Short mmCIF file of C-alpha atoms in Angstrom, two decimals:
data_model
loop_
_atom_site.label_atom_id
_atom_site.label_comp_id
_atom_site.label_asym_id
_atom_site.label_seq_id
_atom_site.Cartn_x
_atom_site.Cartn_y
_atom_site.Cartn_z
CA UNK A 1 0.00 0.00 0.00
CA UNK A 2 1.56 3.26 -1.16
CA UNK A 3 2.00 5.82 1.60
CA UNK A 4 2.92 8.59 -0.84
CA UNK A 5 0.73 8.96 -3.90
CA UNK A 6 1.12 11.03 -7.02
CA UNK A 7 -2.14 10.37 -8.79
CA UNK A 8 -1.32 12.13 -12.04
CA UNK A 9 1.16 10.10 -14.12
CA UNK A 10 1.60 13.05 -16.47
CA UNK A 11 0.79 16.73 -16.81
CA UNK A 12 1.06 19.02 -19.81
CA UNK A 13 1.39 22.80 -19.32
CA UNK A 14 1.93 25.72 -21.68
CA UNK A 15 5.25 27.52 -21.38
CA UNK A 16 4.93 30.59 -19.18
CA UNK A 17 1.94 29.25 -17.27
CA UNK A 18 1.86 27.77 -13.78
CA UNK A 19 2.55 24.06 -13.27
CA UNK A 20 0.96 22.46 -10.22
CA UNK A 21 2.09 18.99 -9.19
CA UNK A 22 0.20 17.22 -6.44
CA UNK A 23 1.10 14.65 -3.84
CA UNK A 24 -1.01 12.95 -1.17
CA UNK A 25 0.20 10.94 1.78
CA UNK A 26 -1.43 8.64 4.29
CA UNK A 27 1.05 8.45 7.17
CA UNK A 28 0.52 11.20 9.76
CA UNK A 29 4.01 10.48 11.12
CA UNK A 30 5.62 12.10 8.07
CA UNK A 31 7.17 15.39 9.12
CA UNK A 32 9.49 16.28 6.26
CA UNK A 33 8.72 16.37 2.57
CA UNK A 34 10.89 16.74 -0.50
CA UNK A 35 10.51 17.17 -4.22
CA UNK A 36 13.02 15.73 -6.65
CA UNK A 37 13.26 16.20 -10.39
CA UNK A 38 14.54 13.59 -12.83
CA UNK A 39 15.63 13.93 -16.42
CA UNK A 40 15.97 10.84 -18.65
CA UNK A 41 19.28 9.00 -18.20
CA UNK A 42 20.06 10.98 -15.03
CA UNK A 43 19.46 10.37 -11.35
CA UNK A 44 16.92 12.43 -9.38
CA UNK A 45 18.09 15.85 -8.21
CA UNK A 46 16.80 17.61 -5.14
CA UNK A 47 14.51 20.56 -5.81
CA UNK A 48 12.90 21.83 -2.63
CA UNK A 49 11.78 20.60 0.78
CA UNK A 50 9.38 21.56 3.54
CA UNK A 51 9.12 20.72 7.19
CA UNK A 52 5.75 19.95 8.73
CA UNK A 53 6.02 23.02 10.96
CA UNK A 54 5.62 25.18 7.86
CA UNK A 55 2.87 25.39 5.28
CA UNK A 56 4.87 27.04 2.52
CA UNK A 57 8.43 27.15 1.27
CA UNK A 58 9.61 29.15 -1.70
CA UNK A 59 12.77 29.01 -3.79
CA UNK A 60 12.78 31.13 -6.91
CA UNK A 61 10.18 29.82 -9.33
CA UNK A 62 9.40 26.84 -7.09
CA UNK A 63 6.99 26.89 -4.16
CA UNK A 64 5.86 23.93 -2.11
CA UNK A 65 2.62 24.10 -0.13
CA UNK A 66 1.76 21.70 2.67
CA UNK A 67 -1.77 21.08 3.95
CA UNK A 68 -1.35 18.80 6.94
CA UNK A 69 -5.05 18.40 7.68
CA UNK A 70 -5.64 17.17 4.13
CA UNK A 71 -2.33 15.26 4.04
CA UNK A 72 -1.59 16.96 0.77
CA UNK A 73 1.31 18.86 -0.69
CA UNK A 74 1.78 20.57 -3.99
CA UNK A 75 4.65 21.98 -6.00
CA UNK A 76 4.03 25.15 -7.98
CA UNK A 77 6.35 26.17 -10.77
CA UNK A 78 5.81 29.64 -12.16
CA UNK A 79 6.49 30.56 -14.85
CA UNK A 80 7.00 27.13 -16.41
CA UNK A 81 9.95 26.80 -18.75
CA UNK A 82 10.86 24.13 -21.35
CA UNK A 83 13.74 22.96 -19.13
CA UNK A 84 11.20 22.06 -16.45
CA UNK A 85 10.05 19.11 -18.56
CA UNK A 86 11.01 16.13 -16.38
CA UNK A 87 9.60 13.57 -13.98
CA UNK A 88 8.88 15.03 -10.52
CA UNK A 89 8.96 12.83 -7.44
CA UNK A 90 7.44 13.62 -4.09
CA UNK A 91 9.07 11.97 -1.06
CA UNK A 92 8.40 11.99 2.67
CA UNK A 93 10.32 11.13 5.84
CA UNK A 94 8.63 9.93 9.06
CA UNK A 95 9.60 11.59 12.33
CA UNK A 96 10.91 8.28 13.69
CA UNK A 97 13.19 7.48 10.79
CA UNK A 98 15.40 8.80 8.04
CA UNK A 99 14.12 6.73 5.13
CA UNK A 100 12.58 8.54 2.21
CA UNK A 101 9.23 7.11 1.10
CA UNK A 102 8.71 7.98 -2.55
CA UNK A 103 5.77 8.60 -4.83
CA UNK A 104 5.68 7.07 -8.31
CA UNK A 105 6.35 10.38 -10.04
CA UNK A 106 4.54 12.76 -12.38
CA UNK A 107 5.89 13.47 -15.84
CA UNK A 108 5.66 17.18 -16.58
CA UNK A 109 5.67 18.29 -20.20
CA UNK A 110 6.05 21.99 -20.94
CA UNK A 111 4.66 22.89 -24.36
CA UNK A 112 6.26 25.78 -26.26
CA UNK B 1 34.86 13.36 -11.50
CA UNK B 2 32.24 15.14 -9.48
CA UNK B 3 29.11 14.11 -7.63
CA UNK B 4 28.04 10.48 -7.70
CA UNK B 5 29.12 8.16 -10.49
CA UNK B 6 27.86 4.70 -11.34
CA UNK B 7 29.25 2.00 -13.59
CA UNK B 8 28.24 0.36 -15.77
CA UNK B 9 25.41 2.50 -17.11
CA UNK B 10 23.79 -0.47 -18.83
CA UNK B 11 24.07 -4.17 -18.04
CA UNK B 12 22.50 -7.23 -19.62
CA UNK B 13 23.04 -10.46 -17.76
CA UNK B 14 21.72 -13.99 -17.80
CA UNK B 15 20.13 -15.57 -14.76
CA UNK B 16 23.22 -17.63 -14.00
CA UNK B 17 25.71 -14.77 -14.28
CA UNK B 18 27.48 -12.92 -11.51
CA UNK B 19 28.06 -9.21 -11.91
CA UNK B 20 28.70 -6.14 -9.77
CA UNK B 21 27.46 -2.58 -9.87
CA UNK B 22 29.80 0.13 -8.69
CA UNK B 23 29.05 3.50 -7.15
CA UNK B 24 31.51 6.21 -6.18
CA UNK B 25 30.79 9.51 -4.49
CA UNK B 26 33.17 12.46 -4.57
CA UNK B 27 31.24 14.62 -2.09
CA UNK B 28 32.78 13.58 1.22
CA UNK B 29 29.47 12.14 2.38
CA UNK B 30 29.06 9.60 5.17
CA UNK B 31 25.92 7.77 4.05
CA UNK B 32 25.29 5.80 0.87
CA UNK B 33 22.18 4.11 -0.49
CA UNK B 34 21.05 1.61 -3.11
CA UNK B 35 17.61 2.08 -4.64
CA UNK B 36 15.67 0.06 -7.18
CA UNK B 37 13.34 1.81 -9.61
CA UNK B 38 10.96 -0.32 -11.65
CA UNK B 39 8.86 1.20 -14.41
CA UNK B 40 6.10 3.50 -13.13
CA UNK B 41 6.76 2.52 -9.51
CA UNK B 42 8.20 4.51 -6.60
CA UNK B 43 11.86 4.21 -5.78
CA UNK B 44 12.42 1.32 -3.39
CA UNK B 45 15.19 1.62 -0.83
CA UNK B 46 17.31 -1.52 -0.78
CA UNK B 47 20.31 -0.84 1.44
CA UNK B 48 21.71 1.99 3.54
CA UNK B 49 25.27 2.39 4.78
CA UNK B 50 26.39 4.96 7.30
CA UNK B 51 30.10 5.32 8.01
CA UNK B 52 30.63 2.04 6.15
CA UNK B 53 28.24 0.14 8.42
CA UNK B 54 25.06 -1.32 6.96
CA UNK B 55 22.13 0.20 8.83
CA UNK B 56 19.24 -0.94 6.69
CA UNK B 57 18.39 -3.96 4.62
CA UNK B 58 14.82 -3.65 3.45
CA UNK B 59 13.91 -7.32 3.01
CA UNK B 60 16.04 -7.58 -0.09
CA UNK B 61 16.61 -11.09 -1.50
CA UNK B 62 20.03 -12.54 -0.83
CA UNK B 63 20.81 -12.63 -4.54
CA UNK B 64 21.63 -8.92 -4.01
CA UNK B 65 24.70 -8.44 -1.85
CA UNK B 66 26.01 -4.96 -0.99
CA UNK B 67 29.53 -4.04 -0.05
CA UNK B 68 30.89 -0.73 1.26
CA UNK B 69 34.69 -0.94 1.52
CA UNK B 70 35.04 2.76 2.41
CA UNK B 71 32.88 5.85 2.65
CA UNK B 72 33.37 6.74 -1.02
CA UNK B 73 32.57 3.40 -2.65
CA UNK B 74 29.54 1.17 -2.71
CA UNK B 75 29.04 -2.04 -4.64
CA UNK B 76 26.03 -4.20 -5.37
CA UNK B 77 26.97 -7.79 -6.18
CA UNK B 78 24.42 -9.66 -8.25
CA UNK B 79 24.04 -13.41 -8.70
CA UNK B 80 21.32 -15.76 -9.97
CA UNK B 81 18.96 -12.87 -10.67
CA UNK B 82 15.43 -13.23 -11.99
CA UNK B 83 13.86 -11.38 -14.94
CA UNK B 84 11.72 -9.37 -12.49
CA UNK B 85 14.95 -7.89 -11.13
CA UNK B 86 15.30 -5.92 -14.35
CA UNK B 87 15.13 -2.27 -13.32
CA UNK B 88 17.09 0.93 -12.89
CA UNK B 89 19.44 0.71 -9.92
CA UNK B 90 20.29 4.04 -8.37
CA UNK B 91 23.02 4.88 -5.92
CA UNK B 92 22.80 7.94 -3.69
CA UNK B 93 24.83 9.57 -0.96
CA UNK B 94 24.13 12.13 1.73
CA UNK B 95 26.05 14.03 4.36
CA UNK B 96 24.52 11.83 7.02
CA UNK B 97 21.32 10.03 7.91
CA UNK B 98 18.22 12.13 8.50
CA UNK B 99 16.95 15.29 6.87
CA UNK B 100 19.84 15.56 4.48
CA UNK B 101 19.52 15.95 0.76
CA UNK B 102 20.42 12.82 -1.14
CA UNK B 103 22.56 13.11 -4.24
CA UNK B 104 21.96 10.49 -6.89
CA UNK B 105 24.09 8.89 -9.54
CA UNK B 106 22.73 8.37 -13.07
CA UNK B 107 21.81 4.76 -12.40
CA UNK B 108 22.55 1.38 -13.98
CA UNK B 109 19.88 0.04 -16.32
CA UNK B 110 19.87 -3.71 -15.63
CA UNK B 111 18.22 -6.27 -17.88
CA UNK B 112 18.08 -9.90 -16.78
CA UNK B 113 17.46 -12.36 -19.59
#
């Protein structure tokens, strides 16, 4: 049973618009969340993280929002650029552990 | 070389073969990880080493055998694999265990025939 779910396998967005990637989790013990980005033939690279004591974290064009009551987080990319086309993984860490629990990923396609 | 490197990038092996995957990190990190990524599935953590000691073995079959001779190198020895073991094997490292960013290598695409 997946504890971290990314229900959209793919998402297509026009260049310049906002991309919103969603992630849901089931384990209330998760207290740290991360987003990774993966290009083909490369390993995942860290993008942005958020602790459960916050509800928002921003880094340039990337903002992660956390809604603990809904057990939901989202990654906003604005404005979207062609280089943002990649697979985005959501991951979570429980407060009792250090292991990352990963979602299955969402493939983001930015259309010119 | 910078970051995390993995060799080989692609590997095709028969079920009776023995092969090894190699990972090297040039970041001065103390923790290293092996992950398995099957198509359209989440990354699965296989093994974790911290300061060259294995701290996690997530119910991985014994046909996968890790080795960490020093803090910069990690190996995954493979023997008598099954076709369902075909996947992308990713190595990662981090400064330590916990809320540290993990840095990944490019992976080894393994096909078992």
